[in-house]
Coordinates of N, CA and C and ligand atoms in Angstrom, one line a residue:
Chain W
M1 N 25.2 7.5 -18.6 CA 26.6 8.0 -18.5 C 27.4 8.4 -19.7
R2 N 28.3 9.3 -19.6 CA 28.9 9.8 -20.7 C 30.5 9.3 -20.6
T3 N 31.3 9.1 -21.5 CA 32.5 8.8 -21.4 C 33.3 9.8 -22.3
E4 N 34.6 10.0 -21.9 CA 35.5 10.9 -22.7 C 36.7 10.5 -22.8
F5 N 37.6 10.3 -23.8 CA 39.2 9.9 -24.0 C 39.8 10.8 -24.4
E6 N 40.8 11.2 -23.7 CA 41.8 12.2 -23.9 C 43.2 11.7 -23.5
N7 N 44.3 12.0 -24.2 CA 45.6 11.7 -23.6 C 45.7 10.6 -22.9
G8 N 45.2 9.3 -23.4 CA 45.2 7.9 -22.9 C 44.5 7.8 -21.5
I9 N 43.7 9.0 -21.3 CA 42.8 8.9 -20.0 C 41.3 8.7 -20.4
L10 N 40.7 7.5 -20.0 CA 39.3 7.4 -20.3 C 38.5 7.8 -19.0
T11 N 37.7 8.8 -19.3 CA 36.8 9.2 -18.1 C 35.4 8.7 -18.2
A12 N 34.8 8.1 -17.2 CA 33.5 7.9 -17.3 C 32.9 8.7 -16.2
Y13 N 31.9 9.5 -16.7 CA 31.0 10.3 -15.8 C 29.8 9.6 -15.4
L14 N 29.8 9.0 -14.2 CA 28.8 8.2 -13.8 C 27.6 9.1 -13.1
D15 N 26.3 8.8 -13.2 CA 25.4 9.2 -12.8 C 24.3 8.6 -12.3
G16 N 23.3 9.2 -11.5 CA 22.1 8.6 -11.1 C 22.1 7.7 -9.8
E17 N 21.7 6.6 -9.7 CA 21.9 5.7 -8.6 C 22.8 4.4 -9.1
I18 N 23.8 4.0 -8.1 CA 24.5 2.9 -8.5 C 24.2 1.7 -7.5
D19 N 23.3 0.8 -8.1 CA 23.3 -0.5 -7.1 C 23.4 -1.6 -7.9
H20 N 23.2 -2.6 -7.5 CA 23.5 -3.8 -8.3 C 22.8 -3.9 -9.9
D21 N 21.8 -3.5 -10.2 CA 21.3 -3.5 -11.3 C 22.1 -2.3 -12.0
A22 N 22.5 -1.3 -11.8 CA 23.0 -0.2 -12.6 C 24.5 -0.6 -12.7
A23 N 25.0 -0.9 -11.5 CA 26.5 -1.5 -11.7 C 26.8 -2.2 -12.7
A24 N 25.8 -3.3 -13.0 CA 26.3 -4.3 -14.2 C 26.0 -3.8 -15.5
K25 N 25.2 -2.5 -15.5 CA 25.2 -1.9 -17.0 C 26.5 -1.1 -17.3
I26 N 26.9 -0.5 -16.0 CA 27.9 0.5 -16.0 C 29.2 -0.2 -16.2
R27 N 29.4 -1.5 -15.8 CA 30.5 -2.3 -16.0 C 30.5 -2.7 -17.5
T28 N 29.5 -3.1 -18.0 CA 29.5 -3.6 -19.4 C 29.9 -2.6 -20.1
R29 N 29.4 -1.2 -20.1 CA 29.9 -0.2 -21.0 C 31.2 0.2 -20.8
V30 N 31.7 0.6 -19.6 CA 33.1 0.8 -19.2 C 34.1 -0.2 -19.7
D31 N 33.7 -1.4 -19.5 CA 34.8 -2.3 -19.8 C 35.0 -2.5 -21.3
A32 N 33.7 -2.4 -22.1 CA 33.8 -2.3 -23.6 C 34.6 -1.2 -24.3
S33 N 34.5 0.1 -23.6 CA 35.2 1.1 -23.9 C 36.9 0.9 -23.8
A34 N 36.8 0.3 -22.4 CA 38.5 0.2 -22.1 C 39.0 -0.8 -22.9
Q35 N 38.5 -1.8 -23.3 CA 38.9 -2.9 -24.3 C 39.4 -2.3 -25.6
A36 N 38.4 -1.3 -26.0 CA 38.6 -0.8 -27.4 C 39.8 0.4 -27.3
L37 N 39.7 1.1 -26.4 CA 40.7 2.2 -26.2 C 42.0 1.9 -25.5
R38 N 42.0 1.0 -24.9 CA 43.2 0.6 -23.9 C 43.8 1.7 -23.1
P39 N 43.3 2.7 -22.3 CA 43.6 3.8 -22.0 C 44.6 3.4 -20.7
R40 N 45.5 4.4 -20.5 CA 46.6 4.2 -19.6 C 46.1 4.6 -18.2
V41 N 44.7 5.3 -18.2 CA 44.4 5.7 -16.9 C 42.9 5.5 -17.2
L42 N 42.0 4.9 -16.1 CA 40.9 4.7 -16.1 C 40.3 5.8 -15.0
C43 N 39.3 6.7 -15.3 CA 38.7 7.5 -14.2 C 37.5 7.6 -14.1
L44 N 37.0 7.2 -13.0 CA 35.5 7.0 -12.7 C 35.3 8.3 -11.9
D45 N 34.3 9.2 -12.5 CA 34.0 10.5 -12.0 C 32.6 10.2 -11.4
F46 N 32.6 10.3 -10.0 CA 31.2 10.1 -9.4 C 30.5 11.3 -8.8
G47 N 30.7 12.4 -9.6 CA 30.3 13.7 -9.1 C 28.6 13.8 -9.2
N48 N 28.1 13.1 -10.1 CA 26.7 13.3 -10.4 C 26.0 11.9 -10.0
V49 N 26.7 11.4 -8.9 CA 25.9 9.9 -8.3 C 25.2 10.5 -7.1
G50 N 23.8 10.2 -7.3 CA 23.3 10.5 -5.9 C 23.0 9.5 -5.0
F51 N 23.2 8.1 -5.4 CA 23.0 7.0 -4.4 C 24.0 6.0 -4.6
M52 N 24.3 5.4 -3.6 CA 25.3 4.3 -4.0 C 25.3 3.2 -3.0
D53 N 25.2 1.9 -3.1 CA 25.4 0.9 -2.1 C 26.8 0.0 -2.4
S54 N 26.8 -0.9 -1.6 CA 28.1 -1.7 -1.9 C 28.2 -2.3 -3.3
S55 N 27.4 -2.1 -4.2 CA 27.7 -2.5 -5.7 C 28.7 -1.6 -5.9
G56 N 28.7 -0.2 -5.7 CA 29.5 0.7 -6.2 C 31.1 0.4 -6.0
V57 N 31.2 -0.1 -4.7 CA 32.6 -0.7 -4.1 C 33.0 -1.8 -5.0
G58 N 32.1 -2.8 -5.2 CA 32.4 -3.9 -6.1 C 32.8 -3.3 -7.6
L59 N 32.2 -2.4 -8.0 CA 32.3 -1.9 -9.4 C 33.7 -1.2 -9.4
V60 N 34.1 -0.6 -8.4 CA 35.5 0.1 -8.4 C 36.6 -0.7 -8.2
M61 N 36.5 -1.7 -7.2 CA 37.3 -2.9 -7.0 C 37.7 -3.7 -8.2
G62 N 36.5 -4.0 -8.9 CA 36.7 -4.8 -10.3 C 37.4 -4.2 -11.3
R63 N 37.1 -2.7 -11.5 CA 38.0 -1.8 -12.5 C 39.2 -1.8 -12.0
Y64 N 39.6 -1.7 -10.8 CA 40.9 -1.5 -10.2 C 41.8 -2.8 -10.7
R65 N 41.2 -4.0 -10.4 CA 41.9 -5.3 -10.9 C 42.0 -5.5 -12.3
M66 N 41.2 -4.9 -13.0 CA 41.1 -4.7 -14.6 C 42.3 -4.0 -15.1
M67 N 42.3 -2.9 -14.4 CA 43.3 -1.7 -14.9 C 44.7 -2.2 -14.7
K68 N 44.9 -2.9 -13.5 CA 46.1 -3.6 -13.1 C 46.6 -4.6 -13.8
L69 N 45.7 -5.4 -14.3 CA 46.1 -6.4 -15.3 C 46.7 -6.1 -16.6
T70 N 46.1 -4.7 -17.0 CA 46.7 -4.2 -18.4 C 48.0 -3.2 -18.0
G71 N 48.2 -2.9 -17.0 CA 49.4 -2.2 -16.4 C 48.9 -0.7 -16.3
G72 N 47.7 -0.4 -16.4 CA 47.1 1.0 -16.1 C 46.9 1.3 -14.8
T73 N 46.3 2.5 -14.4 CA 45.7 2.6 -13.2 C 44.5 3.2 -13.2
L74 N 43.7 3.1 -12.0 CA 42.4 3.7 -11.9 C 42.4 4.7 -11.0
R75 N 41.6 5.8 -11.1 CA 41.2 6.9 -10.3 C 40.0 7.1 -10.3
V76 N 39.5 7.3 -9.1 CA 38.1 7.6 -8.6 C 38.1 9.0 -8.1
V77 N 37.2 9.8 -8.8 CA 37.3 11.4 -8.4 C 35.8 11.8 -8.0
N78 N 35.8 13.0 -7.3 CA 34.6 13.7 -7.1 C 33.6 13.0 -6.5
V79 N 34.1 12.2 -5.4 CA 33.0 11.4 -4.7 C 32.5 12.3 -3.8
P80 N 31.0 12.6 -3.9 CA 30.2 13.3 -2.7 C 30.4 12.8 -1.5
D81 N 30.4 13.9 -0.7 CA 30.4 13.4 0.9 C 29.5 12.2 1.3
R82 N 28.4 12.5 1.0 CA 27.5 11.3 1.2 C 27.6 10.0 1.0
L83 N 28.4 9.9 0.0 CA 28.8 8.7 -0.6 C 30.0 8.0 0.1
Y84 N 30.8 8.9 0.7 CA 32.1 8.6 1.2 C 31.9 7.5 2.3
R85 N 30.9 7.5 3.1 CA 30.8 6.5 4.0 C 30.9 5.1 3.8
V86 N 30.2 4.8 2.5 CA 30.4 3.3 2.2 C 31.7 3.0 1.6
F87 N 32.3 4.0 1.1 CA 33.7 3.6 0.6 C 34.7 3.5 1.6
A88 N 34.5 4.3 2.7 CA 35.4 4.3 4.2 C 35.1 2.9 4.8
L89 N 33.9 2.2 4.6 CA 33.8 0.9 5.2 C 34.4 -0.2 4.5
S90 N 34.7 0.0 3.1 CA 35.5 -0.9 2.4 C 37.1 -1.1 2.5
G91 N 37.5 0.0 3.2 CA 39.0 0.0 3.1 C 39.9 0.4 1.8
I92 N 38.9 0.8 0.8 CA 39.3 1.1 -0.6 C 40.3 2.3 -0.5
E93 N 40.3 3.0 0.4 CA 41.1 4.2 0.7 C 42.7 3.7 0.6
G94 N 42.8 2.6 1.2 CA 44.1 1.9 1.0 C 44.7 1.7 -0.3
L95 N 43.8 1.7 -1.3 CA 44.4 1.5 -2.8 C 45.0 2.6 -3.4
G96 N 44.7 3.7 -2.7 CA 44.9 4.9 -3.4 C 44.7 5.3 -4.3
V97 N 43.3 5.1 -4.9 CA 42.5 5.5 -6.2 C 41.8 6.7 -6.0
L98 N 41.4 6.8 -4.7 CA 40.4 8.1 -4.4 C 41.1 9.3 -4.4
R99 N 40.5 10.4 -5.1 CA 41.0 11.6 -5.1 C 40.0 12.5 -4.6
Chain R
M1 N 5.7 -1.1 22.2 CA 5.4 0.3 21.8 C 4.4 0.3 20.6
K2 N 3.2 1.3 20.5 CA 2.3 1.4 19.5 C 3.0 1.7 18.4
T3 N 2.2 0.7 17.5 CA 2.4 1.1 15.9 C 1.7 2.2 15.4
V4 N 2.2 3.1 14.7 CA 1.2 4.0 14.1 C 1.2 3.9 12.5
N5 N 1.9 3.0 12.0 CA 1.6 2.9 10.7 C 2.4 1.4 10.3
E6 N 1.6 0.8 9.2 CA 2.3 -0.6 8.8 C 2.2 -0.4 7.3
M7 N 3.1 -1.5 6.7 CA 3.0 -1.7 5.2 C 3.4 -2.9 4.7
K8 N 3.0 -3.7 3.8 CA 3.5 -5.0 3.3 C 3.7 -4.8 1.8
L9 N 4.9 -5.4 1.5 CA 5.1 -5.4 -0.2 C 5.7 -6.8 -0.5
S10 N 5.3 -7.4 -1.8 CA 5.9 -8.3 -2.2 C 6.1 -8.2 -3.9
F11 N 7.4 -8.5 -4.2 CA 7.9 -8.3 -5.6 C 8.7 -9.2 -6.2
P12 N 8.6 -9.6 -7.2 CA 9.6 -10.8 -8.0 C 11.1 -10.2 -7.8
S13 N 12.1 -11.2 -7.6 CA 13.4 -10.8 -7.3 C 14.1 -10.5 -8.8
K14 N 13.7 -9.4 -9.3 CA 14.3 -8.9 -10.5 C 15.1 -7.7 -10.0
S15 N 16.5 -7.3 -10.6 CA 17.3 -6.4 -10.1 C 16.7 -5.0 -10.3
C16 N 15.8 -4.8 -11.3 CA 15.3 -3.3 -11.5 C 14.2 -3.2 -10.0
N17 N 13.9 -4.1 -9.4 CA 13.0 -4.0 -8.1 C 14.0 -3.5 -6.8
E18 N 15.3 -3.2 -7.2 CA 16.1 -2.8 -6.1 C 15.6 -1.3 -5.8
A19 N 15.4 -0.6 -6.9 CA 15.2 0.8 -6.9 C 13.8 0.9 -6.6
F20 N 13.1 0.1 -6.7 CA 11.4 0.1 -6.4 C 11.5 0.1 -4.9
A21 N 12.2 -0.8 -4.4 CA 12.1 -1.1 -2.8 C 12.6 0.0 -2.1
R22 N 13.9 0.8 -2.7 CA 14.2 1.9 -2.0 C 13.0 3.0 -2.1
A23 N 12.6 3.3 -3.3 CA 11.4 4.4 -3.4 C 10.4 4.2 -2.4
A24 N 9.9 2.8 -2.3 CA 8.5 2.7 -1.7 C 9.0 2.9 -0.2
V25 N 10.2 2.2 0.5 CA 10.5 2.4 1.8 C 10.6 4.0 2.0
S26 N 11.2 4.7 1.1 CA 11.5 6.1 1.5 C 10.1 6.9 1.6
A27 N 9.0 6.5 0.7 CA 7.6 6.9 0.7 C 6.9 6.6 1.8
F28 N 7.2 5.5 2.6 CA 6.7 5.0 3.7 C 7.1 5.6 4.9
I29 N 8.5 6.0 5.1 CA 8.9 6.8 6.2 C 8.8 8.3 6.0
A30 N 8.3 8.7 4.9 CA 8.3 10.3 4.7 C 7.6 10.9 5.7
M31 N 6.4 10.2 6.4 CA 5.6 10.8 7.4 C 6.3 11.1 8.7
L32 N 7.6 10.6 8.9 CA 8.4 11.0 9.9 C 9.4 12.1 9.6
D33 N 9.4 12.7 8.4 CA 10.0 13.9 8.1 C 11.7 13.6 8.4
P34 N 12.3 12.4 7.8 CA 13.5 12.2 8.3 C 14.6 13.3 7.7
T35 N 15.9 13.2 8.1 CA 16.8 14.2 7.7 C 17.3 13.4 6.2
V36 N 17.8 14.4 5.5 CA 18.5 13.5 4.3 C 19.4 12.3 4.7
S37 N 20.1 12.5 5.5 CA 21.0 11.4 6.0 C 20.5 10.2 6.6
E38 N 19.4 10.3 7.3 CA 18.5 9.5 7.9 C 17.8 8.6 6.7
L39 N 17.4 9.4 5.8 CA 16.6 8.9 4.6 C 17.8 8.1 3.9
S40 N 18.8 8.5 3.5 CA 19.8 7.9 2.7 C 20.4 6.7 3.4
D41 N 20.4 6.6 4.7 CA 21.1 5.6 5.5 C 20.0 4.4 5.2
L42 N 18.8 4.6 5.4 CA 17.9 3.5 5.4 C 17.6 3.0 3.9
K43 N 17.8 4.0 2.7 CA 17.5 3.5 1.5 C 18.8 2.7 1.2
T44 N 20.2 2.9 1.7 CA 21.2 2.2 1.4 C 21.0 0.9 2.0
A45 N 20.6 0.8 3.4 CA 20.6 -0.5 4.0 C 19.4 -1.5 3.4
V46 N 18.3 -0.7 3.2 CA 17.3 -1.6 2.2 C 17.6 -2.1 0.9
S47 N 18.5 -1.4 0.2 CA 19.2 -1.8 -0.9 C 20.1 -3.0 -0.6
E48 N 20.7 -2.9 0.1 CA 21.7 -4.2 0.3 C 21.0 -5.4 0.7
A49 N 19.9 -5.1 1.7 CA 19.0 -6.3 2.1 C 18.5 -7.0 0.8
V50 N 17.9 -6.2 -0.2 CA 17.2 -6.5 -1.2 C 17.9 -7.1 -2.2
T51 N 19.1 -6.5 -2.4 CA 20.1 -7.0 -3.4 C 20.6 -8.7 -2.9
N52 N 20.8 -8.7 -1.7 CA 21.3 -9.9 -1.1 C 20.3 -11.0 -1.4
C53 N 18.9 -10.6 -1.5 CA 17.7 -11.7 -1.8 C 18.0 -12.0 -3.4
V54 N 18.3 -10.9 -4.2 CA 18.0 -11.2 -5.6 C 19.4 -11.9 -5.9
V55 N 20.7 -11.4 -5.3 CA 22.0 -12.1 -5.8 C 22.2 -13.3 -5.2
H56 N 22.0 -13.4 -4.0 CA 22.3 -14.6 -3.0 C 20.9 -15.7 -2.9
G57 N 20.0 -15.0 -2.3 CA 18.8 -15.9 -1.9 C 18.2 -16.6 -3.2
Y58 N 18.0 -16.0 -4.2 CA 17.3 -16.6 -5.2 C 18.4 -17.0 -6.4
R59 N 19.6 -16.6 -6.2 CA 20.8 -16.5 -7.4 C 20.1 -16.6 -8.8
R60 N 20.1 -17.5 -9.5 CA 19.7 -17.7 -10.9 C 18.3 -17.5 -11.3
D61 N 17.8 -18.2 -9.9 CA 16.2 -18.5 -10.1 C 15.5 -17.4 -9.7
S62 N 14.3 -17.3 -9.7 CA 13.4 -16.1 -9.3 C 12.4 -16.4 -8.3
G63 N 12.3 -15.7 -7.5 CA 11.5 -15.9 -6.2 C 10.8 -14.5 -5.9
T64 N 10.2 -14.5 -5.0 CA 9.5 -13.5 -4.4 C 10.2 -12.9 -3.2
I65 N 10.1 -11.7 -3.0 CA 10.9 -10.8 -2.1 C 9.7 -10.2 -1.3
H66 N 9.7 -10.3 0.1 CA 8.8 -9.8 1.0 C 9.4 -8.8 1.7
I67 N 8.6 -7.5 1.8 CA 9.1 -6.5 2.9 C 7.9 -5.9 3.8
S68 N 8.2 -6.0 4.9 CA 7.0 -5.4 5.7 C 7.5 -4.5 6.6
G69 N 6.9 -3.4 6.9 CA 7.5 -2.0 7.6 C 6.5 -1.5 8.6
K70 N 7.1 -1.1 9.6 CA 6.3 -0.6 10.8 C 6.9 0.5 11.2
I71 N 6.0 1.4 11.6 CA 6.6 2.8 12.3 C 5.9 2.8 13.6
T72 N 6.6 3.0 14.7 CA 6.2 3.0 16.2 C 6.0 4.4 16.5
E73 N 5.2 4.4 17.6 CA 5.0 5.8 18.2 C 6.1 6.4 18.5
D74 N 7.1 5.8 18.9 CA 8.5 6.7 19.5 C 9.4 6.6 18.2
R75 N 9.0 6.7 17.0 CA 9.7 7.1 15.6 C 10.6 6.1 15.3
R76 N 10.4 4.8 15.7 CA 11.3 3.7 15.0 C 10.9 3.0 14.0
V77 N 11.8 3.0 12.9 CA 11.1 2.4 11.8 C 11.7 0.9 11.8
I78 N 10.7 -0.2 11.6 CA 11.3 -1.5 11.6 C 10.9 -2.1 10.3
L79 N 11.9 -2.8 9.5 CA 11.7 -3.2 8.2 C 12.3 -4.8 8.2
K80 N 11.3 -5.6 7.8 CA 11.8 -6.9 7.5 C 11.7 -7.1 6.1
I81 N 12.9 -7.8 5.5 CA 13.0 -8.2 4.4 C 13.4 -9.6 4.3
R82 N 12.5 -10.4 3.6 CA 12.5 -11.7 3.5 C 12.4 -12.3 2.3
D83 N 13.3 -13.6 2.2 CA 13.2 -14.3 0.9 C 13.1 -15.7 1.3
T84 N 12.7 -16.5 0.4 CA 12.5 -18.0 0.6 C 13.4 -18.9 -0.2
G85 N 14.5 -18.2 -0.4 CA 15.7 -18.8 -1.1 C 16.6 -19.9 -0.6
V86 N 17.8 -19.9 -1.0 CA 18.8 -20.8 -0.2 C 19.0 -20.7 1.2
G87 N 19.1 -19.7 1.8 CA 19.5 -19.4 3.2 C 21.0 -19.4 3.4
I88 N 21.3 -19.0 4.6 CA 22.6 -18.8 5.0 C 23.1 -19.9 6.0
A89 N 24.0 -20.7 5.8 CA 24.6 -21.8 6.7 C 25.2 -21.2 7.9
D90 N 26.0 -20.2 7.7 CA 26.8 -19.6 9.0 C 26.4 -18.1 8.8
V91 N 25.5 -17.6 9.7 CA 25.3 -16.2 9.7 C 26.2 -15.4 10.5
K92 N 26.8 -15.8 11.2 CA 28.0 -15.0 11.8 C 29.2 -14.9 10.8
Q93 N 29.5 -15.7 10.1 CA 30.6 -15.8 9.1 C 30.1 -14.6 8.0
A94 N 29.0 -15.0 7.7 CA 28.1 -14.0 6.6 C 28.1 -12.4 7.1
M95 N 28.2 -12.4 8.2 CA 28.1 -10.8 8.4 C 29.6 -10.2 8.8
E96 N 30.6 -11.0 8.9 CA 31.8 -10.5 8.8 C 32.1 -9.6 7.6
P97 N 32.6 -8.3 7.8 CA 33.0 -7.4 6.7 C 33.9 -8.1 5.8
L98 N 33.7 -7.9 4.4 CA 34.3 -8.5 3.4 C 34.2 -10.0 3.2
F99 N 33.4 -10.6 3.9 CA 33.2 -12.0 3.6 C 32.1 -12.0 2.4
T100 N 32.3 -12.7 1.4 CA 31.5 -12.9 0.0 C 31.5 -14.2 -0.1
T101 N 30.5 -14.9 -0.8 CA 30.8 -16.1 -1.4 C 30.4 -15.9 -3.0
A102 N 30.5 -14.6 -3.5 CA 30.4 -14.2 -4.7 C 31.3 -13.2 -5.3
P103 N 32.9 -13.5 -5.0 CA 33.8 -12.5 -5.6 C 33.7 -12.5 -7.1
E104 N 33.5 -13.5 -7.6 CA 33.6 -13.6 -9.1 C 32.5 -12.7 -9.7
E105 N 31.4 -12.3 -9.0 CA 30.5 -11.3 -9.4 C 30.8 -9.8 -8.8
E106 N 32.0 -9.7 -8.5 CA 32.3 -8.4 -8.1 C 31.4 -8.0 -6.9
R107 N 31.1 -8.8 -5.9 CA 30.6 -8.4 -4.8 C 31.7 -8.1 -3.7
A108 N 31.6 -7.1 -2.9 CA 32.6 -6.7 -1.8 C 32.4 -7.3 -0.6
G109 N 31.5 -7.9 -0.2 CA 31.2 -8.7 1.0 C 30.9 -7.5 2.1
L110 N 30.3 -6.4 1.6 CA 30.2 -5.1 2.5 C 28.6 -5.2 3.0
G111 N 27.7 -5.4 2.3 CA 26.4 -5.4 2.4 C 25.8 -5.4 3.9
F112 N 26.2 -6.7 4.6 CA 25.8 -6.7 6.2 C 26.7 -5.4 6.8
A113 N 28.1 -5.0 6.6 CA 28.4 -4.1 7.2 C 27.9 -2.7 7.0
V114 N 27.4 -2.5 5.9 CA 26.7 -1.3 5.4 C 25.3 -1.3 6.3
M115 N 24.6 -2.3 6.4 CA 23.3 -2.4 7.2 C 23.6 -2.2 8.6
Q116 N 24.8 -2.7 9.1 CA 25.0 -2.5 10.5 C 25.5 -0.9 10.9
S117 N 26.2 -0.5 10.1 CA 26.6 0.9 10.0 C 25.6 2.1 9.9
F118 N 24.5 1.7 9.2 CA 23.6 2.8 8.8 C 22.2 2.5 9.8
C119 N 22.1 1.4 10.2 CA 20.8 1.4 11.2 C 21.4 1.0 12.8
D120 N 20.2 1.2 13.5 CA 20.6 1.0 15.0 C 20.6 -0.6 15.2
K121 N 19.8 -1.4 14.7 CA 19.9 -2.8 15.0 C 19.7 -3.5 13.6
V122 N 20.4 -4.7 13.6 CA 20.2 -5.5 12.3 C 20.3 -7.0 13.0
R123 N 19.3 -7.6 12.4 CA 19.0 -8.8 12.9 C 18.8 -9.8 11.8
V124 N 19.3 -10.9 11.8 CA 19.4 -12.1 10.7 C 18.7 -13.4 11.3
R125 N 17.7 -13.9 10.5 CA 17.3 -15.0 10.8 C 17.2 -16.0 9.4
S126 N 18.0 -17.1 9.6 CA 18.1 -17.8 8.2 C 18.2 -19.3 8.3
A127 N 17.6 -20.3 7.6 CA 17.8 -21.6 7.6 C 18.0 -21.9 6.2
T128 N 19.1 -22.9 6.0 CA 19.5 -23.2 4.6 C 18.5 -24.2 4.1
G129 N 18.0 -23.7 2.8 CA 16.8 -24.4 2.2 C 15.6 -23.7 2.4
K130 N 15.5 -22.8 3.4 CA 14.0 -22.1 3.8 C 14.2 -20.6 3.3
G131 N 15.1 -20.0 3.5 CA 15.4 -18.7 3.2 C 15.9 -17.8 4.6
T132 N 15.7 -16.3 4.2 CA 16.4 -15.6 5.1 C 15.4 -14.2 5.4
T133 N 15.5 -13.8 6.8 CA 14.9 -12.8 7.0 C 15.7 -11.6 7.8
V134 N 15.7 -10.4 7.1 CA 16.7 -9.6 7.7 C 15.9 -8.4 8.4
T135 N 15.9 -8.1 9.7 CA 15.4 -7.1 10.3 C 16.1 -5.7 10.5
L136 N 15.7 -4.8 9.8 CA 16.3 -3.5 10.1 C 15.7 -2.6 10.9
E137 N 16.3 -1.7 12.0 CA 15.6 -1.0 12.8 C 16.4 0.5 12.9
K138 N 15.6 1.6 12.9 CA 16.4 2.8 13.0 C 15.3 3.6 13.4
R139 N 15.8 4.5 14.4 CA 15.1 5.6 15.0 C 15.1 6.8 14.2
I140 N 14.2 7.5 14.0 CA 14.3 8.7 13.1 C 14.1 9.9 14.3
S141 N 15.1 10.9 14.0 CA 15.1 12.0 15.1 C 13.9 12.5 15.2
D142 N 13.5 13.2 16.2 CA 12.3 14.2 16.5 C 12.0 15.0 15.7
A143 N 10.9 15.4 15.0 CA 10.4 16.3 14.2 C 11.3 17.8 14.6
R144 N 11.8 18.2 13.4 CA 12.3 19.6 13.8 C 11.6 20.7 13.7
Ligands
LIG1 N1 19.4 -13.4 1.4 C1 20.5 -14.1 1.6 N2 20.5 -15.6 1.1 C2 21.6 -16.4 1.1 N3 22.8 -16.1 1.4 C3 23.0 -14.6 1.7 C4 21.9 -13.6 1.7 N4 22.3 -12.4 2.3 C5 23.6 -12.6 2.5 N5 24.1 -13.9 2.1 C6 25.4 -14.5 2.1 O1 26.1 -13.7 3.1 C7 27.1 -13.1 2.4 C8 27.7 -11.6 2.8 O2 26.7 -10.8 2.3 P1 27.0 -9.2 2.3 O3 25.9 -8.5 1.8 O4 27.6 -8.8 3.5 O5 28.1 -9.1 1.2 P2 27.9 -9.5 -0.5 O6 26.3 -9.4 -0.6 O7 28.7 -10.8 -0.9 O8 28.7 -8.5 -1.2 P3 28.2 -6.9 -1.2 O9 27.0 -7.0 -0.3 O10 29.2 -5.8 -0.9 O11 27.9 -6.8 -2.9 C9 27.1 -13.3 0.8 O12 28.1 -13.4 0.2 C10 26.1 -14.6 0.9 O13 26.8 -15.6 0.9
LIG2 MG1 25.1 -7.9 -0.4

């Protein structure tokens, strides 16, 4: 995972397979960067994610709550079609974070 | 229906084995030449079932997760994922979308909903203190 910080926007380029094991590692890294940089927007880029189960939804919901607490916003971008079904089941579309 | 292939796997409930279980099941069903989406559906469902054994069944303890797989002549894949952990008191409630007993661990309560939406059949047998067996069934479309 690569991260980038520009104009108050912290972008995390997620890759590989997001399961329970990987989500825990991503969470630790993203949250540490967010704590240090205090971004106004946290952007999770799913463009290079090949696989995701419901742990990915938990990851997004947790980051959504974290950003809300600090008055920031979350964006989820470049979700590949094949991952979309898991997000669709979650009702997460209602949060307005998916782009 | 005649069984054309079978397998059994046992491994410790470490989270790194979630990826192992997906890979092993993918290799097992390769003989059916599934489509990309059929393969991805089964991998996702297996990932959910195995993760539940790790996260809920055995919680902080460690235990053994068992998978048995069968392929039938009519191209159905039947997978049983079993733990001997804490078990589920109310299976019906557990299977409701968004129900979770672990919100503080950022669980979404979607595992069973994913299994049900990605497989043809999902059966859950559980007894508190004894463990849980989830049976997933999916038919793979005819050879193209
Ligand atoms: N193998 C198991 N052993 C004990 N309890 C289980 C097991 N599998 C599921 N459960 C119970 O059923 C509930 C619902 O499971 P489900 O997979 O749908 O959601 P989750 O695991 O809580 O969240 P998610 O799968 O979205 O990360 C769990 O919170 C847990 O209480
Ligand atoms: Mg689950």
